[in-house]
Amino acid sequence: PKSVHMLSLPLLAPPANVYVYAQEALDPNVIWARRVGMWTVAEAPSRTVDSVAEVRLSLRFERPAAAGPGLVQLLFFHSSELSLLGTTDSDGRRALCCTDRAAAAGACRRAGMLVVRGDGEADEQQPGVWVRDVPFRGPEATGAVDATVRVSRSGVHYLLLASCAPSTGSVLVSGSTAWLNPHGYLPAELYAFLPFFGAMAALYSALLALWVGLCVRHRSLLLPLQVYIGGVILLGWLEAVTWYRDYDLFNAGGSRGVVPIVLGVLASTAKKTVSRLLLLVVCLGYGVVRPTLGATASRVCALGIAYGVASALHDIAANVSQLSEASAPLRLLGILPVFVLDVLFYWWLFGALTATIGQLSARRQHAKLTLYRRFSHVLLASALLSAAMITWQLGALAGDPLDESWATLWVFDAFWHALYFAVLLAVCYLWSPTKSNLQYAYMDELGQEEMQNATELDDF
């Protein structure tokens, strides 16, 4: 039976837009597929005078044990042309290769070839399917394709390498395919991340400079919490710069190195972990209601370490390896620990925030109570926005084929970075260093009652 395989790179091989084939074995009844978003020159969001939109093919084919005639086919087409490919047999199964049975039934013309209805001819509605045959006549053992295919329509494009004829035998493929967008090598569906992370790096730089200036100005009155906020801002800046540099190198050279990806993932993991710990200690009232976390500190650190390790392993696997091609149980195994730890974080966070607000209200500490109530409004707004985004994302992915929504998929990832920055900005505003810092600092106003309440919060 015919099988369709995505050409899988070795484990830990990063994604690229210049694909190199080094004596890869293409076996009979196997199809390799590449799927990349492409802009036309006229519709590209960024281009130069010399911009092109094309795929450059330079491939060599060799049969180690040539015996009889054979055929390898290359197809390049827009995702809207998928309906032109393949045929459906009497059992309702869809096949891309024409078999002897299908040819005898009149479903396709010639066995051993890809089925392209209408011969892929172009018209006003269908730009057509680009087809290139590499025949092996008799004992011929080699073949080659050197071609440049122009992109005439923006969208997701496919490149198939197929060996449908069993008589072809195993074929070793060498060479490369390069996908060039008008802006560079970045796939069109990823290009928006380049200016996005550039803008985020600029915003973090401005916020970091402002925060450092305020901290220096009020250094004699700084709270420990304000120092930690500065550390989180620095991690956010590092993450944005790292990802911007990664996408910039990808756009310029066509490939992504493992090191930049791992650095970006580790920076993201550190930011997510430290920011969650920061929000948690704020909700616990550290530096405002209590001078130390006491016995709670060890539990906070343990949860932070567990989350950091689980998040780092999942993100590295998702960005570096072929996690997207893994089975559903394996993907669930990678996501589940992070999900469970996130639930624990937020359960503890909102519980601690409620307890702290109640404690401040009972003590009639109005300045601190106002601060924490405003903070609770920020968290509530972020939760509502998160729920709205998740609902929209699920609806979009369920209702629209990915090949049709390719140009906006980046928004789903970018939203979380933007929301994180907005929450951080609100935290910076609420806890900004000022001359009135001391009114938010921990002060032993109620003596023994303070200590008793702090002990109760530890137990929570």
Coordinates of C-alpha atoms in Angstrom, one line a residue:
P1 CA 0.0 0.0 0.0
K2 CA 1.1 3.6 -0.7
S3 CA 2.3 5.6 2.3
V4 CA 3.0 9.3 2.6
H5 CA 5.8 10.4 4.8
M6 CA 6.9 13.9 5.8
L7 CA 10.7 14.0 5.4
S8 CA 11.8 14.0 9.0
L9 CA 15.0 15.6 10.0
P10 CA 17.2 13.8 12.6
L11 CA 16.3 14.5 16.3
L12 CA 17.5 17.9 17.4
A13 CA 17.8 19.1 13.8
P14 CA 16.3 22.6 13.7
P15 CA 13.8 23.7 11.1
A16 CA 15.0 25.4 8.0
N17 CA 13.9 27.0 4.7
V18 CA 16.9 25.7 2.8
Y19 CA 16.5 21.9 2.9
V20 CA 19.6 19.8 2.3
Y21 CA 19.2 16.2 1.2
A22 CA 22.3 14.1 1.9
Q23 CA 21.9 10.7 0.2
E24 CA 18.4 10.4 1.6
A25 CA 16.7 7.1 0.5
L26 CA 13.4 7.6 -1.3
D27 CA 11.7 4.2 -1.4
P28 CA 9.0 3.0 -3.8
N29 CA 5.4 4.0 -2.9
V30 CA 6.6 6.8 -0.6
I31 CA 6.0 10.5 -1.0
W32 CA 8.0 13.3 0.7
A33 CA 6.3 16.6 1.4
R34 CA 7.3 20.1 2.3
R35 CA 4.8 22.8 3.3
V36 CA 5.8 26.4 3.4
G37 CA 4.0 29.8 3.4
M38 CA 5.0 32.1 0.5
W39 CA 4.2 35.7 -0.4
T40 CA 4.2 37.0 -3.9
V41 CA 6.4 40.1 -4.5
A42 CA 3.4 42.4 -4.9
E43 CA 1.7 41.2 -1.6
A44 CA 4.7 40.8 0.6
P45 CA 4.8 42.9 3.8
S46 CA 8.5 43.7 3.2
R47 CA 10.5 43.6 0.0
T48 CA 13.4 45.2 -1.8
V49 CA 14.0 46.2 -5.4
D50 CA 15.6 42.8 -6.1
S51 CA 13.0 40.8 -4.2
V52 CA 11.9 37.4 -5.7
A53 CA 9.3 34.8 -4.7
E54 CA 10.5 31.5 -5.9
V55 CA 11.7 28.0 -5.0
R56 CA 15.1 26.9 -6.3
L57 CA 15.5 23.2 -6.8
S58 CA 18.9 21.5 -7.3
L59 CA 18.5 17.8 -6.8
R60 CA 20.4 14.7 -7.9
F61 CA 18.9 11.2 -7.9
E62 CA 20.8 7.9 -8.0
R63 CA 19.6 4.3 -8.0
P64 CA 22.2 2.1 -6.3
A65 CA 20.7 -1.1 -7.9
A66 CA 19.2 0.0 -11.2
A67 CA 17.4 -2.8 -13.1
G68 CA 14.6 -1.6 -15.2
P69 CA 12.7 1.6 -16.0
G70 CA 11.7 3.9 -13.1
L71 CA 10.3 7.3 -12.4
V72 CA 10.6 10.0 -9.7
Q73 CA 8.2 13.0 -9.8
L74 CA 8.3 16.5 -8.3
L75 CA 5.2 18.5 -7.8
F76 CA 4.9 22.2 -6.7
F77 CA 1.5 23.7 -6.1
H78 CA -0.6 26.1 -4.0
S79 CA -2.7 24.6 -1.2
S80 CA -5.9 25.4 -3.2
E81 CA -4.7 22.8 -5.8
L82 CA -4.9 19.9 -3.3
S83 CA -8.2 19.0 -4.7
L84 CA -6.6 18.3 -8.1
L85 CA -4.4 15.6 -6.6
G86 CA -5.2 12.0 -5.9
T87 CA -8.2 9.7 -6.5
T88 CA -10.7 7.9 -4.3
D89 CA -11.0 4.1 -4.6
S90 CA -14.2 2.0 -4.2
D91 CA -13.6 1.8 -0.4
G92 CA -13.5 5.5 0.0
R93 CA -9.8 5.7 0.6
R94 CA -7.9 8.5 -1.0
A95 CA -4.6 7.7 -2.8
L96 CA -2.1 10.0 -4.5
C97 CA -0.4 7.4 -6.6
C98 CA -2.1 5.7 -9.5
T99 CA -2.2 1.9 -8.9
D100 CA -2.9 -0.8 -11.5
R101 CA -6.3 -1.3 -10.0
A102 CA -7.2 2.4 -10.2
A103 CA -5.9 2.6 -13.8
A104 CA -8.0 -0.4 -14.8
A105 CA -11.1 1.2 -13.3
G106 CA -10.5 4.4 -15.2
A107 CA -9.8 6.5 -12.1
C108 CA -6.4 7.6 -13.5
R109 CA -4.5 7.2 -16.7
R110 CA -1.2 5.5 -15.9
A111 CA -0.1 3.3 -13.0
G112 CA 3.1 4.3 -11.2
M113 CA 2.5 8.0 -11.4
L114 CA 1.0 10.7 -9.2
V115 CA -2.6 11.5 -10.0
V116 CA -3.0 15.1 -11.1
R117 CA -6.5 15.6 -12.5
G118 CA -6.7 17.8 -15.6
D119 CA -2.9 17.4 -16.0
G120 CA -2.5 20.4 -13.7
E121 CA -3.3 22.8 -16.5
A122 CA -3.6 26.4 -15.4
D123 CA -6.6 28.6 -15.9
E124 CA -8.0 31.8 -14.3
Q125 CA -9.3 30.0 -11.2
Q126 CA -6.6 27.3 -10.9
P127 CA -3.0 28.5 -11.3
G128 CA -2.1 24.9 -11.9
V129 CA 0.4 22.3 -10.6
W130 CA 4.0 22.4 -11.6
V131 CA 5.2 18.9 -12.5
R132 CA 8.6 17.6 -13.3
D133 CA 9.3 14.0 -14.2
V134 CA 12.7 12.4 -13.6
P135 CA 12.6 9.2 -15.7
F136 CA 15.0 6.3 -15.5
R137 CA 15.0 4.5 -18.9
G138 CA 16.4 1.0 -18.8
P139 CA 19.5 0.6 -16.7
E140 CA 20.0 4.4 -16.2
A141 CA 21.0 5.0 -12.6
T142 CA 21.0 8.8 -12.3
G143 CA 18.8 11.8 -12.9
A144 CA 18.8 15.5 -12.0
V145 CA 16.5 18.5 -11.6
D146 CA 17.8 22.1 -11.7
A147 CA 14.9 24.5 -11.8
T148 CA 13.4 27.7 -10.4
V149 CA 9.7 27.8 -9.8
R150 CA 8.1 31.2 -9.4
V151 CA 5.4 31.9 -6.9
S152 CA 2.4 33.5 -8.5
R153 CA -0.1 33.4 -5.6
S154 CA 0.4 34.1 -1.9
G155 CA -0.4 31.2 0.5
V156 CA 0.8 27.8 1.6
H157 CA 2.7 25.9 -1.0
Y158 CA 3.6 22.2 -1.2
L159 CA 6.6 20.5 -2.8
L160 CA 6.2 16.7 -3.2
L161 CA 8.9 14.2 -4.2
A162 CA 7.2 10.9 -5.1
S163 CA 8.2 7.5 -6.2
C164 CA 5.0 5.7 -7.2
A165 CA 6.3 2.9 -9.4
P166 CA 7.6 -0.2 -7.5
S167 CA 10.0 -0.9 -10.4
T168 CA 11.9 2.3 -9.6
G169 CA 13.5 0.8 -6.5
S170 CA 15.3 2.8 -3.8
V171 CA 16.5 6.2 -5.0
L172 CA 19.2 8.3 -3.1
V173 CA 18.4 12.0 -3.2
S174 CA 21.1 14.7 -2.8
G175 CA 21.1 18.4 -3.2
S176 CA 18.9 21.1 -1.8
T177 CA 15.6 23.1 -2.2
A178 CA 15.6 26.8 -1.2
W179 CA 12.3 28.7 -0.5
L180 CA 12.8 32.4 -1.1
N181 CA 10.2 34.9 0.0
P182 CA 10.5 38.6 -1.0
H183 CA 11.7 39.4 2.5
G184 CA 14.2 36.6 2.7
Y185 CA 14.2 32.9 3.8
L186 CA 11.7 33.2 6.6
P187 CA 8.5 31.3 5.8
A188 CA 5.6 33.7 5.3
E189 CA 3.7 32.4 8.3
L190 CA 6.6 33.3 10.6
Y191 CA 7.7 36.6 9.1
A192 CA 5.5 38.7 11.4
F193 CA 7.5 37.5 14.4
L194 CA 10.6 39.4 13.1
P195 CA 9.1 42.9 13.5
F196 CA 7.0 41.8 16.5
F197 CA 10.0 40.7 18.6
G198 CA 11.9 43.8 17.3
A199 CA 9.1 46.0 18.7
M200 CA 9.0 44.0 22.0
A201 CA 12.8 44.4 22.4
A202 CA 12.4 48.1 22.0
L203 CA 9.5 48.3 24.5
Y204 CA 11.5 46.2 27.1
S205 CA 14.5 48.4 26.5
A206 CA 12.5 51.6 27.3
L207 CA 10.8 50.0 30.3
L208 CA 14.1 48.7 31.6
A209 CA 15.8 52.1 31.2
L210 CA 12.9 53.8 33.0
W211 CA 12.8 51.3 35.8
V212 CA 16.6 51.5 36.4
G213 CA 16.4 55.3 36.5
L214 CA 13.6 55.2 39.1
C215 CA 15.5 52.7 41.2
V216 CA 18.6 54.8 41.1
R217 CA 16.7 57.9 42.0
H218 CA 15.0 56.3 45.0
R219 CA 17.7 53.8 45.9
S220 CA 17.6 54.6 49.6
L221 CA 13.9 53.6 49.8
L222 CA 13.9 50.6 47.5
L223 CA 11.8 47.5 48.4
P224 CA 13.3 44.1 47.7
L225 CA 10.2 43.4 45.5
Q226 CA 11.2 46.3 43.2
V227 CA 14.6 44.8 42.6
Y228 CA 13.0 41.5 41.6
I229 CA 10.7 43.3 39.2
G230 CA 13.8 44.8 37.6
G231 CA 15.1 41.3 37.1
V232 CA 11.9 40.1 35.4
I233 CA 12.1 43.1 33.0
L234 CA 15.7 42.2 32.2
L235 CA 14.6 38.6 31.4
G236 CA 11.8 39.8 29.2
W237 CA 14.3 42.0 27.3
L238 CA 16.7 39.1 26.9
E239 CA 14.0 36.9 25.6
A240 CA 12.8 39.4 23.0
V241 CA 16.3 40.2 21.8
T242 CA 17.2 36.5 21.5
W243 CA 14.1 35.6 19.5
Y244 CA 14.5 38.6 17.3
R245 CA 18.1 37.7 16.5
D246 CA 17.1 34.0 15.8
Y247 CA 14.4 35.1 13.3
D248 CA 16.8 37.6 11.7
L249 CA 19.5 35.0 11.2
F250 CA 16.9 32.6 9.9
N251 CA 15.6 35.2 7.4
A252 CA 19.1 36.0 6.2
G253 CA 20.6 32.4 5.9
G254 CA 17.6 30.1 5.6
S255 CA 18.4 27.8 8.5
R256 CA 18.1 28.0 12.3
G257 CA 21.0 26.9 14.6
V258 CA 20.3 24.8 17.6
V259 CA 22.1 27.2 20.0
P260 CA 20.0 30.3 19.3
I261 CA 16.8 28.3 19.6
V262 CA 17.9 26.7 22.9
L263 CA 19.0 30.1 24.2
G264 CA 15.6 31.6 23.2
V265 CA 13.7 28.8 24.9
L266 CA 15.7 29.0 28.1
A267 CA 15.2 32.8 28.2
S268 CA 11.5 32.3 27.7
T269 CA 11.4 29.6 30.4
A270 CA 13.3 31.7 32.9
K271 CA 11.0 34.6 32.3
K272 CA 7.9 32.6 32.7
T273 CA 9.1 30.9 35.8
V274 CA 10.5 34.0 37.5
S275 CA 7.4 36.0 36.6
R276 CA 5.1 33.4 38.1
L277 CA 7.2 33.3 41.3
L278 CA 7.1 37.1 41.4
L279 CA 3.3 37.2 41.1
L280 CA 3.0 34.5 43.7
V281 CA 5.2 36.2 46.3
V282 CA 3.3 39.5 45.7
C283 CA 0.0 37.7 46.3
L284 CA 1.5 36.2 49.5
G285 CA 2.2 39.8 50.7
Y286 CA 6.0 39.5 50.8
G287 CA 7.5 42.9 51.7
V288 CA 4.1 44.4 52.3
V289 CA 2.2 42.2 54.8
R290 CA 5.1 40.1 56.0
P291 CA 8.9 40.7 56.0
T292 CA 9.8 37.1 54.9
L293 CA 7.9 34.1 53.5
G294 CA 9.0 31.9 56.3
A295 CA 8.4 28.2 55.7
T296 CA 6.4 29.1 52.6
A297 CA 9.6 30.0 50.8
S298 CA 10.7 26.4 50.3
R299 CA 7.3 25.4 48.8
V300 CA 7.5 28.4 46.4
C301 CA 11.0 27.5 45.3
A302 CA 10.0 23.8 44.8
L303 CA 7.1 24.7 42.6
G304 CA 9.3 27.2 40.7
I305 CA 12.0 24.6 40.0
A306 CA 9.4 21.9 39.0
Y307 CA 7.7 24.4 36.6
G308 CA 11.0 25.6 35.2
V309 CA 12.3 22.1 34.4
A310 CA 9.0 20.9 32.9
S311 CA 8.5 24.1 30.8
A312 CA 12.1 24.0 29.5
L313 CA 11.9 20.3 28.4
H314 CA 8.6 20.9 26.7
D315 CA 9.6 24.1 24.9
I316 CA 13.0 22.7 23.7
A317 CA 11.2 19.6 22.4
A318 CA 8.6 21.7 20.6
N319 CA 11.0 24.2 19.0
V320 CA 14.0 21.9 18.2
S321 CA 12.7 18.4 17.6
Q322 CA 9.8 17.2 15.5
L323 CA 7.3 17.3 18.4
S324 CA 4.5 18.5 16.0
E325 CA 4.8 15.2 14.1
A326 CA 4.7 13.1 17.3
S327 CA 1.6 11.1 18.3
A328 CA -1.1 12.7 20.3
P329 CA -0.3 10.7 23.5
L330 CA 3.3 11.8 23.3
R331 CA 2.4 15.4 22.8
L332 CA 0.0 15.2 25.7
L333 CA 2.8 13.7 27.8
G334 CA 4.9 16.8 27.2
I335 CA 2.1 19.3 27.8
L336 CA 0.4 17.7 30.8
P337 CA 3.1 18.4 33.4
V338 CA 3.2 22.1 32.5
F339 CA -0.6 22.3 32.5
V340 CA -0.9 20.7 36.0
L341 CA 1.8 23.0 37.4
D342 CA 0.2 26.1 35.9
V343 CA -3.1 25.1 37.5
L344 CA -1.3 24.8 40.9
F345 CA 0.3 28.2 40.4
Y346 CA -2.9 30.0 39.7
W347 CA -4.9 28.2 42.4
W348 CA -2.3 29.2 45.0
L349 CA -2.0 32.7 43.5
F350 CA -5.7 33.6 43.7
G351 CA -6.1 32.0 47.1
A352 CA -3.1 33.9 48.5
L353 CA -4.3 37.1 47.0
T354 CA -7.8 36.7 48.5
A355 CA -6.2 36.0 51.9
T356 CA -3.9 39.0 51.7
I357 CA -6.7 41.4 50.8
G358 CA -8.8 40.0 53.6
Q359 CA -5.9 40.5 56.0
L360 CA -5.3 44.1 54.9
S361 CA -9.0 44.9 55.1
A362 CA -9.2 43.6 58.7
R363 CA -6.3 45.7 59.7
R364 CA -7.7 48.8 58.0
Q365 CA -4.4 49.4 56.1
H366 CA -6.1 51.4 53.3
A367 CA -3.1 52.3 51.2
K368 CA -2.0 48.7 50.9
L369 CA -5.5 47.5 50.4
T370 CA -6.1 49.9 47.5
L371 CA -2.8 48.7 45.9
Y372 CA -3.8 45.0 46.2
R373 CA -7.3 45.6 44.9
R374 CA -6.0 47.3 41.9
F375 CA -3.6 44.4 41.4
S376 CA -6.5 42.0 41.6
H377 CA -8.3 44.0 38.9
V378 CA -5.2 43.6 36.6
L379 CA -5.2 39.8 37.2
L380 CA -8.9 39.5 36.6
A381 CA -8.7 41.5 33.3
S382 CA -5.8 39.3 32.1
A383 CA -7.7 36.1 33.0
L384 CA -10.7 37.4 31.0
L385 CA -8.6 38.3 28.0
S386 CA -6.9 34.9 28.2
A387 CA -10.2 33.1 28.2
A388 CA -11.4 35.2 25.2
M389 CA -8.2 34.5 23.2
I390 CA -8.4 30.7 24.0
T391 CA -12.0 30.6 22.9
W392 CA -11.2 32.5 19.7
Q393 CA -8.2 30.3 19.0
L394 CA -10.2 27.1 19.4
G395 CA -12.9 28.4 17.2
A396 CA -10.5 29.6 14.5
L397 CA -8.6 26.3 14.4
A398 CA -11.8 24.3 14.4
G399 CA -13.6 26.3 11.7
D400 CA -10.8 27.3 9.3
P401 CA -8.3 25.0 7.6
L402 CA -4.8 25.8 8.6
D403 CA -3.8 26.4 5.0
E404 CA -6.4 29.2 4.9
S405 CA -5.5 30.9 8.2
W406 CA -1.7 30.7 7.7
A407 CA -1.2 34.5 7.6
T408 CA -2.8 35.1 11.1
L409 CA -1.6 32.1 13.1
W410 CA 1.3 34.1 14.5
V411 CA -1.2 36.2 16.4
F412 CA -2.0 33.3 18.7
D413 CA 1.6 33.2 20.0
A414 CA 2.2 36.9 19.9
F415 CA -0.9 37.6 22.0
W416 CA 0.6 35.9 25.1
H417 CA 3.8 37.9 24.8
A418 CA 1.8 41.1 24.5
L419 CA -0.5 40.2 27.4
Y420 CA 2.5 39.3 29.6
F421 CA 4.1 42.7 28.8
A422 CA 0.9 44.5 29.6
V423 CA 0.6 42.8 33.0
L424 CA 4.2 43.5 33.8
L425 CA 3.6 47.1 32.8
A426 CA 0.7 47.3 35.3
V427 CA 2.8 45.7 38.0
C428 CA 5.6 48.3 37.3
Y429 CA 3.1 51.1 37.6
L430 CA 1.6 49.8 40.9
W431 CA 4.9 49.1 42.5
S432 CA 7.0 51.9 40.9
P433 CA 9.8 53.3 43.1
T434 CA 8.6 56.6 44.6
K435 CA 9.2 58.8 47.7
S436 CA 6.2 57.1 49.3
N437 CA 7.6 53.6 49.1
L438 CA 7.6 53.2 52.8
Q439 CA 3.8 53.3 53.0
Y440 CA 3.7 50.0 51.2
A441 CA 6.6 48.4 53.1
Y442 CA 6.1 45.9 55.9
M443 CA 5.7 47.6 59.2
D444 CA 5.0 45.9 62.5
E445 CA 1.8 47.8 63.2
L446 CA -0.3 45.3 65.0
G447 CA 2.4 43.4 67.0
Q448 CA 1.2 39.9 68.1
E449 CA -1.9 39.9 65.8
E450 CA 0.4 40.5 62.8
M451 CA 2.5 37.5 63.6
Q452 CA -0.5 35.3 64.1
N453 CA -2.0 36.3 60.7
A454 CA 1.3 35.7 59.0
T455 CA 1.4 32.2 60.5
E456 CA -2.1 31.5 59.2
L457 CA -1.0 32.7 55.7
D458 CA 1.9 30.3 55.9
D459 CA -0.4 27.4 56.7
F460 CA -2.6 28.3 53.7

